[in-house]
Amino acid sequence: MLSRNLYILAATLIVFSLLCYVLGFTGITHEVGAPSDSSLWRTIGIVLLLLGLFVALLGVLQGMFEQAERRTPGGQANIHREHLRQRDSGKNERKRRG
């Protein structure tokens, strides 16, 4: 569920980065009253793009971990309990033999 929110945030950041990057290359920076530092617009666009890609990576990782938790019944705690049961049953079986 959290991964969906991260995807939305990443998409928003990437859209704003593309808008800033395009604004840096258009002629609007030379118009009267417009912010005129085009290198600043490009820099902001690149920073937002990198931030958006990083958030998208976090969303992918979060989605993978959520899927892994759903596939294991009870999650990691149940796997740990099952391992302890198998270990204890192995000890009990050795005690019966010896």
JSON list of N, CA and C in Angstrom, two decimals, residues 36-65:
[
{"chain": "A", "resi": 36, "resn": "SER", "atom": "N", "xyz": [14.84, 34.56, -14.95]},
{"chain": "A", "resi": 36, "resn": "SER", "atom": "CA", "xyz": [15.70, 34.52, -16.12]},
{"chain": "A", "resi": 36, "resn": "SER", "atom": "C", "xyz": [16.89, 33.58, -16.01]},
{"chain": "A", "resi": 37, "resn": "ASP", "atom": "N", "xyz": [17.11, 32.98, -14.91]},
{"chain": "A", "resi": 37, "resn": "ASP", "atom": "CA", "xyz": [18.29, 32.13, -14.76]},
{"chain": "A", "resi": 37, "resn": "ASP", "atom": "C", "xyz": [17.97, 30.71, -15.25]},
{"chain": "A", "resi": 38, "resn": "SER", "atom": "N", "xyz": [18.28, 30.46, -16.53]},
{"chain": "A", "resi": 38, "resn": "SER", "atom": "CA", "xyz": [17.92, 29.17, -17.13]},
{"chain": "A", "resi": 38, "resn": "SER", "atom": "C", "xyz": [18.76, 28.03, -16.58]},
{"chain": "A", "resi": 39, "resn": "SER", "atom": "N", "xyz": [20.00, 28.30, -16.18]},
{"chain": "A", "resi": 39, "resn": "SER", "atom": "CA", "xyz": [20.82, 27.22, -15.62]},
{"chain": "A", "resi": 39, "resn": "SER", "atom": "C", "xyz": [20.26, 26.77, -14.27]},
{"chain": "A", "resi": 40, "resn": "LEU", "atom": "N", "xyz": [19.65, 27.71, -13.54]},
{"chain": "A", "resi": 40, "resn": "LEU", "atom": "CA", "xyz": [19.01, 27.33, -12.27]},
{"chain": "A", "resi": 40, "resn": "LEU", "atom": "C", "xyz": [17.81, 26.42, -12.51]},
{"chain": "A", "resi": 41, "resn": "TRP", "atom": "N", "xyz": [17.02, 26.73, -13.56]},
{"chain": "A", "resi": 41, "resn": "TRP", "atom": "CA", "xyz": [15.87, 25.88, -13.89]},
{"chain": "A", "resi": 41, "resn": "TRP", "atom": "C", "xyz": [16.32, 24.48, -14.27]},
{"chain": "A", "resi": 42, "resn": "ARG", "atom": "N", "xyz": [17.40, 24.39, -15.06]},
{"chain": "A", "resi": 42, "resn": "ARG", "atom": "CA", "xyz": [17.91, 23.08, -15.45]},
{"chain": "A", "resi": 42, "resn": "ARG", "atom": "C", "xyz": [18.44, 22.30, -14.25]},
{"chain": "A", "resi": 43, "resn": "THR", "atom": "N", "xyz": [19.12, 22.99, -13.37]},
{"chain": "A", "resi": 43, "resn": "THR", "atom": "CA", "xyz": [19.65, 22.34, -12.17]},
{"chain": "A", "resi": 43, "resn": "THR", "atom": "C", "xyz": [18.52, 21.84, -11.28]},
{"chain": "A", "resi": 44, "resn": "ILE", "atom": "N", "xyz": [17.51, 22.65, -11.10]},
{"chain": "A", "resi": 44, "resn": "ILE", "atom": "CA", "xyz": [16.35, 22.21, -10.30]},
{"chain": "A", "resi": 44, "resn": "ILE", "atom": "C", "xyz": [15.68, 21.01, -10.96]},
{"chain": "A", "resi": 45, "resn": "GLY", "atom": "N", "xyz": [15.58, 21.04, -12.29]},
{"chain": "A", "resi": 45, "resn": "GLY", "atom": "CA", "xyz": [14.99, 19.91, -13.01]},
{"chain": "A", "resi": 45, "resn": "GLY", "atom": "C", "xyz": [15.77, 18.63, -12.81]},
{"chain": "A", "resi": 46, "resn": "ILE", "atom": "N", "xyz": [17.09, 18.72, -12.87]},
{"chain": "A", "resi": 46, "resn": "ILE", "atom": "CA", "xyz": [17.92, 17.53, -12.69]},
{"chain": "A", "resi": 46, "resn": "ILE", "atom": "C", "xyz": [17.81, 17.01, -11.26]},
{"chain": "A", "resi": 47, "resn": "VAL", "atom": "N", "xyz": [17.83, 17.90, -10.28]},
{"chain": "A", "resi": 47, "resn": "VAL", "atom": "CA", "xyz": [17.72, 17.48, -8.88]},
{"chain": "A", "resi": 47, "resn": "VAL", "atom": "C", "xyz": [16.36, 16.82, -8.62]},
{"chain": "A", "resi": 48, "resn": "LEU", "atom": "N", "xyz": [15.29, 17.41, -9.14]},
{"chain": "A", "resi": 48, "resn": "LEU", "atom": "CA", "xyz": [13.97, 16.80, -8.96]},
{"chain": "A", "resi": 48, "resn": "LEU", "atom": "C", "xyz": [13.86, 15.45, -9.66]},
{"chain": "A", "resi": 49, "resn": "LEU", "atom": "N", "xyz": [14.49, 15.33, -10.83]},
{"chain": "A", "resi": 49, "resn": "LEU", "atom": "CA", "xyz": [14.48, 14.06, -11.55]},
{"chain": "A", "resi": 49, "resn": "LEU", "atom": "C", "xyz": [15.20, 12.98, -10.75]},
{"chain": "A", "resi": 50, "resn": "LEU", "atom": "N", "xyz": [16.38, 13.30, -10.21]},
{"chain": "A", "resi": 50, "resn": "LEU", "atom": "CA", "xyz": [17.11, 12.33, -9.41]},
{"chain": "A", "resi": 50, "resn": "LEU", "atom": "C", "xyz": [16.35, 11.95, -8.15]},
{"chain": "A", "resi": 51, "resn": "LEU", "atom": "N", "xyz": [15.72, 12.93, -7.53]},
{"chain": "A", "resi": 51, "resn": "LEU", "atom": "CA", "xyz": [14.91, 12.65, -6.33]},
{"chain": "A", "resi": 51, "resn": "LEU", "atom": "C", "xyz": [13.71, 11.77, -6.68]},
{"chain": "A", "resi": 52, "resn": "GLY", "atom": "N", "xyz": [13.07, 12.05, -7.81]},
{"chain": "A", "resi": 52, "resn": "GLY", "atom": "CA", "xyz": [11.94, 11.24, -8.25]},
{"chain": "A", "resi": 52, "resn": "GLY", "atom": "C", "xyz": [12.35, 9.81, -8.57]},
{"chain": "A", "resi": 53, "resn": "LEU", "atom": "N", "xyz": [13.51, 9.64, -9.21]},
{"chain": "A", "resi": 53, "resn": "LEU", "atom": "CA", "xyz": [13.99, 8.29, -9.49]},
{"chain": "A", "resi": 53, "resn": "LEU", "atom": "C", "xyz": [14.34, 7.52, -8.21]},
{"chain": "A", "resi": 54, "resn": "PHE", "atom": "N", "xyz": [14.90, 8.22, -7.24]},
{"chain": "A", "resi": 54, "resn": "PHE", "atom": "CA", "xyz": [15.21, 7.59, -5.96]},
{"chain": "A", "resi": 54, "resn": "PHE", "atom": "C", "xyz": [13.94, 7.15, -5.23]},
{"chain": "A", "resi": 55, "resn": "VAL", "atom": "N", "xyz": [12.92, 8.00, -5.25]},
{"chain": "A", "resi": 55, "resn": "VAL", "atom": "CA", "xyz": [11.65, 7.66, -4.61]},
{"chain": "A", "resi": 55, "resn": "VAL", "atom": "C", "xyz": [10.99, 6.49, -5.34]},
{"chain": "A", "resi": 56, "resn": "ALA", "atom": "N", "xyz": [11.11, 6.45, -6.66]},
{"chain": "A", "resi": 56, "resn": "ALA", "atom": "CA", "xyz": [10.56, 5.32, -7.42]},
{"chain": "A", "resi": 56, "resn": "ALA", "atom": "C", "xyz": [11.28, 4.03, -7.06]},
{"chain": "A", "resi": 57, "resn": "LEU", "atom": "N", "xyz": [12.59, 4.09, -6.87]},
{"chain": "A", "resi": 57, "resn": "LEU", "atom": "CA", "xyz": [13.35, 2.92, -6.43]},
{"chain": "A", "resi": 57, "resn": "LEU", "atom": "C", "xyz": [12.88, 2.45, -5.06]},
{"chain": "A", "resi": 58, "resn": "LEU", "atom": "N", "xyz": [12.65, 3.39, -4.16]},
{"chain": "A", "resi": 58, "resn": "LEU", "atom": "CA", "xyz": [12.12, 3.03, -2.85]},
{"chain": "A", "resi": 58, "resn": "LEU", "atom": "C", "xyz": [10.74, 2.38, -2.97]},
{"chain": "A", "resi": 59, "resn": "GLY", "atom": "N", "xyz": [9.92, 2.87, -3.89]},
{"chain": "A", "resi": 59, "resn": "GLY", "atom": "CA", "xyz": [8.61, 2.27, -4.11]},
{"chain": "A", "resi": 59, "resn": "GLY", "atom": "C", "xyz": [8.71, 0.84, -4.62]},
{"chain": "A", "resi": 60, "resn": "VAL", "atom": "N", "xyz": [9.65, 0.60, -5.54]},
{"chain": "A", "resi": 60, "resn": "VAL", "atom": "CA", "xyz": [9.85, -0.76, -6.05]},
{"chain": "A", "resi": 60, "resn": "VAL", "atom": "C", "xyz": [10.31, -1.69, -4.94]},
{"chain": "A", "resi": 61, "resn": "LEU", "atom": "N", "xyz": [11.27, -1.24, -4.14]},
{"chain": "A", "resi": 61, "resn": "LEU", "atom": "CA", "xyz": [11.76, -2.07, -3.04]},
{"chain": "A", "resi": 61, "resn": "LEU", "atom": "C", "xyz": [10.66, -2.34, -2.01]},
{"chain": "A", "resi": 62, "resn": "GLN", "atom": "N", "xyz": [9.88, -1.32, -1.70]},
{"chain": "A", "resi": 62, "resn": "GLN", "atom": "CA", "xyz": [8.79, -1.50, -0.75]},
{"chain": "A", "resi": 62, "resn": "GLN", "atom": "C", "xyz": [7.76, -2.49, -1.28]},
{"chain": "A", "resi": 63, "resn": "GLY", "atom": "N", "xyz": [7.46, -2.41, -2.57]},
{"chain": "A", "resi": 63, "resn": "GLY", "atom": "CA", "xyz": [6.52, -3.35, -3.17]},
{"chain": "A", "resi": 63, "resn": "GLY", "atom": "C", "xyz": [7.04, -4.77, -3.14]},
{"chain": "A", "resi": 64, "resn": "MET", "atom": "N", "xyz": [8.34, -4.94, -3.37]},
{"chain": "A", "resi": 64, "resn": "MET", "atom": "CA", "xyz": [8.92, -6.28, -3.31]},
{"chain": "A", "resi": 64, "resn": "MET", "atom": "C", "xyz": [8.85, -6.85, -1.91]},
{"chain": "A", "resi": 65, "resn": "PHE", "atom": "N", "xyz": [9.16, -6.03, -0.91]},
{"chain": "A", "resi": 65, "resn": "PHE", "atom": "CA", "xyz": [9.11, -6.51, 0.47]},
{"chain": "A", "resi": 65, "resn": "PHE", "atom": "C", "xyz": [7.68, -6.82, 0.91]}
]
